[in-house]
Coordinates of C-alpha atoms and ligand atoms in Angstrom, one line a residue:
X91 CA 126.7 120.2 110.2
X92 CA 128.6 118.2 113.4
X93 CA 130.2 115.1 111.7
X94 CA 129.7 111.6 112.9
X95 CA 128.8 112.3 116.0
X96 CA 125.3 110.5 116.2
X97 CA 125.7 106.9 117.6
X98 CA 122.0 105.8 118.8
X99 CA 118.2 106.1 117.5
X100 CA 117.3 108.4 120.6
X101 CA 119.9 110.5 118.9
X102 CA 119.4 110.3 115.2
X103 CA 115.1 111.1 115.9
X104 CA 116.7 114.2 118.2
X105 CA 118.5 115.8 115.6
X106 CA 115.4 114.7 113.0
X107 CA 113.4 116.3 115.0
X108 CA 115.2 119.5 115.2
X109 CA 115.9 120.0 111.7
X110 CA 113.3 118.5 109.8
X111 CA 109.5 120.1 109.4
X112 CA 107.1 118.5 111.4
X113 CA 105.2 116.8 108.9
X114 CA 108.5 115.4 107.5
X115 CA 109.5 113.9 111.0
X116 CA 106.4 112.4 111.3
X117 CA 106.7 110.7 107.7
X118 CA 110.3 109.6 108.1
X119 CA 109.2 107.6 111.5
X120 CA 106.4 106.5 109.8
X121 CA 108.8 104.6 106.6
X122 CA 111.0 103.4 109.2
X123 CA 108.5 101.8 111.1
X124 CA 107.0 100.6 108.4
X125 CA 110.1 99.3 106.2
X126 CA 110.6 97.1 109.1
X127 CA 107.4 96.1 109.1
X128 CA 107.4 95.3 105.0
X129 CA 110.9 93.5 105.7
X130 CA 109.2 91.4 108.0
X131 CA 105.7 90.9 106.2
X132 CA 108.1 89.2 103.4
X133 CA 110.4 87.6 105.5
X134 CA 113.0 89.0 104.1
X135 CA 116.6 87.9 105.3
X136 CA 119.1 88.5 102.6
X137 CA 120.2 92.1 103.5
X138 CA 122.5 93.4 106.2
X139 CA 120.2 93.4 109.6
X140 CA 122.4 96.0 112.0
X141 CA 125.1 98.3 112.0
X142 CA 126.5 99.8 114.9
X143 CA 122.9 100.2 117.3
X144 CA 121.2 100.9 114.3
X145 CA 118.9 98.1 112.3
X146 CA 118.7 98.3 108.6
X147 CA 114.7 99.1 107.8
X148 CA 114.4 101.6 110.9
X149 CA 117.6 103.8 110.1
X150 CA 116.8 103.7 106.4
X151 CA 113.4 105.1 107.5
X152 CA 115.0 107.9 109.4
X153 CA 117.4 109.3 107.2
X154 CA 116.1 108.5 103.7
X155 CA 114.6 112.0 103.5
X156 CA 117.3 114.3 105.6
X157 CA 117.6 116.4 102.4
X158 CA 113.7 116.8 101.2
X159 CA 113.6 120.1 102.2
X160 CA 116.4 121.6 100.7
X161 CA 116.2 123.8 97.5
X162 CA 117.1 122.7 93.9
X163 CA 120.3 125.2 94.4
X164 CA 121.0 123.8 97.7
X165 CA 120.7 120.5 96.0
X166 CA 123.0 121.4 93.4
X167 CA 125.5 123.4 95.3
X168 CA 126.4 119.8 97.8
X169 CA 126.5 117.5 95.6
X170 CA 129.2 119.7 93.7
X171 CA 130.8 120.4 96.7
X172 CA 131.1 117.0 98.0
X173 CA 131.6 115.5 94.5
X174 CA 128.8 113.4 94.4
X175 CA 127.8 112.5 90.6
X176 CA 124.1 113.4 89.5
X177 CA 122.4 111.3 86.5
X178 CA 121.4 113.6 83.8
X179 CA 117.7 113.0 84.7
X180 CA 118.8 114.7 88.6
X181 CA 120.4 117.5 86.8
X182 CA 117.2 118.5 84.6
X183 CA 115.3 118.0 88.3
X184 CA 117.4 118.3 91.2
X185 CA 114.8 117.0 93.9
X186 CA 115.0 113.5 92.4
X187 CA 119.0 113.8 94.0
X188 CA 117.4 114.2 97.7
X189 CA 118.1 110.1 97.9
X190 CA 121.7 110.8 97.0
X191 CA 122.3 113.8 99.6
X192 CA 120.1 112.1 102.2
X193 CA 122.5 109.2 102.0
X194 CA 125.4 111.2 102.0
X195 CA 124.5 113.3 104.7
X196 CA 123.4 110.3 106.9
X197 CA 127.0 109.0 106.8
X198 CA 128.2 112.4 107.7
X199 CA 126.1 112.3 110.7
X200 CA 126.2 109.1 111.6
X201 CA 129.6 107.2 110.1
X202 CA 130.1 104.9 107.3
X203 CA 126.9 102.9 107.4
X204 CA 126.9 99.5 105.2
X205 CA 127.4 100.4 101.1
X206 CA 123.9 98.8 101.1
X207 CA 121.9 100.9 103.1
X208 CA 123.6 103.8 101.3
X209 CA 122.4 102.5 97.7
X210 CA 118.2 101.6 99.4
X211 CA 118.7 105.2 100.4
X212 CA 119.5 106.8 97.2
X213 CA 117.4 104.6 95.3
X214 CA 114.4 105.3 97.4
X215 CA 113.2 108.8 94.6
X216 CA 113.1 107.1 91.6
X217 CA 113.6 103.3 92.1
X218 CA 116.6 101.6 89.8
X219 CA 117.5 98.1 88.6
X220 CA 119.0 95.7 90.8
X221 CA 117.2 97.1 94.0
X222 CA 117.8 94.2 97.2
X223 CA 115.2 93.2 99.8
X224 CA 115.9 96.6 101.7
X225 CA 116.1 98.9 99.0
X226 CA 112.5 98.0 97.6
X227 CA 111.2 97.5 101.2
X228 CA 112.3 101.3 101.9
X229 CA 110.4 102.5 98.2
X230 CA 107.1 100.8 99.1
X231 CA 107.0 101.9 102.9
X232 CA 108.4 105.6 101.6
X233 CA 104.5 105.1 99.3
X234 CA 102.1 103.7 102.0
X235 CA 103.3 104.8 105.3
X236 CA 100.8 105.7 107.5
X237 CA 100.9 109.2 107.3
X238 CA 100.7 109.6 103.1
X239 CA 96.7 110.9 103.2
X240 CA 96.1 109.8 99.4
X241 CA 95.9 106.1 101.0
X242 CA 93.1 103.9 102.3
X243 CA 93.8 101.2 105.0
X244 CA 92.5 99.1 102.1
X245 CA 94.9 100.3 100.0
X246 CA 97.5 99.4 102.0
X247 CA 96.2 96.1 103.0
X248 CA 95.9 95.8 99.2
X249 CA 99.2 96.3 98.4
X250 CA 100.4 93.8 101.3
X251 CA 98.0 91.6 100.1
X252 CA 100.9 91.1 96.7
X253 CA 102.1 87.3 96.5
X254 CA 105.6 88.9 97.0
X255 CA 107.7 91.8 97.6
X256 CA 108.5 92.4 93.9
X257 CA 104.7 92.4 92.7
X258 CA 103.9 94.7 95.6
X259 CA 106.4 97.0 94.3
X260 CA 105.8 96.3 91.0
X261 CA 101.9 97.1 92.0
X262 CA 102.8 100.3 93.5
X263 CA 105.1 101.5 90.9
X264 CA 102.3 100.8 88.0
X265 CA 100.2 103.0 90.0
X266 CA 102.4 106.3 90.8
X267 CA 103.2 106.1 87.0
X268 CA 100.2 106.3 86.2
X269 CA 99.4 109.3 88.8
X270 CA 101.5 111.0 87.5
X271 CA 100.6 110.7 83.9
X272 CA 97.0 111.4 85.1
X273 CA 97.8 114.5 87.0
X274 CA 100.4 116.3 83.9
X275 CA 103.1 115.8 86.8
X276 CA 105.7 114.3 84.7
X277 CA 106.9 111.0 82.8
X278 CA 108.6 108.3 84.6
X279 CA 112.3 108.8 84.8
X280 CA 114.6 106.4 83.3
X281 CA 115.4 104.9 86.3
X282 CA 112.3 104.5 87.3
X283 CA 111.4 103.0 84.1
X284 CA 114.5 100.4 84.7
X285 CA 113.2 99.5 88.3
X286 CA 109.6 98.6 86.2
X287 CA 111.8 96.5 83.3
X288 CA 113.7 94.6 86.4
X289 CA 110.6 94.0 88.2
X290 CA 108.6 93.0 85.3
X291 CA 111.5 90.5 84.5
X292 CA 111.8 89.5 88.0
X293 CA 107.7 88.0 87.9
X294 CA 108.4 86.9 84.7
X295 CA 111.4 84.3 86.0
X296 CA 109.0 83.6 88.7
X297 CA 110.7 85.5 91.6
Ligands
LIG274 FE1 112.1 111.0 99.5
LIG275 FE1 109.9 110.0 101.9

């Protein structure tokens, strides 16, 4: 992969476009459109707007899914070779570390992005305590993009329609847990179970 040598948003959705599956592409401009929409639907101003020609929500958008499509291997073999630490929950399931390598790989292509971007990016599998303004916006626009065919408009209007950024997520997070209990997927990760004990205490102090 050529290092750092992507500067603009022409660029970055070239390169996308080139490497990613078709249906991937069109989900990943999808969340960033709609990550900046859900920044703005909350007016949300505590997060770091722009880096270099890039704003926050739409470059968050683009990249958060750069490694999707690799193998559990492939997942595996680059995070050992660029010494990047899995949780034991990524180890027993490799694809939930396609945040992590996405973010990693993003600076690679791009240059040392903002440390916050880099955490909304890795957080956006699984969800984690502590998530900012971008990092939640990025998880509920990864869920109700446009493109995601298990959603209604209504849905999504429904999900807007929460008082606040933390109960839509919290809203949205209620209901992929339990999808996946439903379908025999799998149980929620830890982290994902942290993101719902944060959020939960989050509406509880009124915020
Ligand atoms: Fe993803
Ligand atoms: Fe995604």
């Amino acid at each position: 992969m050529s290092e750092n040598t992507i500067s603009t948003v022409d660029e970055l959705k070239d390169y996308l476009k080139k490497n990613l599956s078709e249906h991937r592409y069109i989900h990943t401009l999808g969340v960033a459109q709609t990550t900046e929409k859900v920044l703005r639907h909350y007016g949300c101003t505590d997060y770091v707007k722009t880096w270099n020609n890039f704003s926050a929500g739409e470059f968050c958008g683009l990249v958060h899914d750069l490694a999707r499509e690799k193998r559990d291997q492939e997942i595996l073999d680059y995070c050992k070779t660029n010494s990047l630490e899995l949780k034991p929950e990524e180890v027993l399931s490799p694809v939930l570390a396609h945040g992590l390598v996405s973010a990693h790989m993003a600076a690679r292509l791009c240059g040392e992005y903002p440390l916050s971007w880099y955490r909304a990016i890795c957080l956006h599998t699984t969800g984690d305590r502590e998530m900012d303004d971008l990092a939640l916006s990025l998880f509920v626009a990864d869920f109700i993009e446009p493109s995601r065919k298990f959603l209604t408009d209504d849905d999504r209007k429904r999900y807007l329609s929460s008082s606040s950024l933390t109960e839509c997520t919290y809203a949205i997070l209620c209901d992929m847990i339990e999808h996946w209990k439903r379908k025999g997927y799998h149980d929620a990760s830890g982290s994902s179970l942290s993101l719902k004990a944060d959020l939960e205490e989050r509406i509880r102090r009124g915020n």
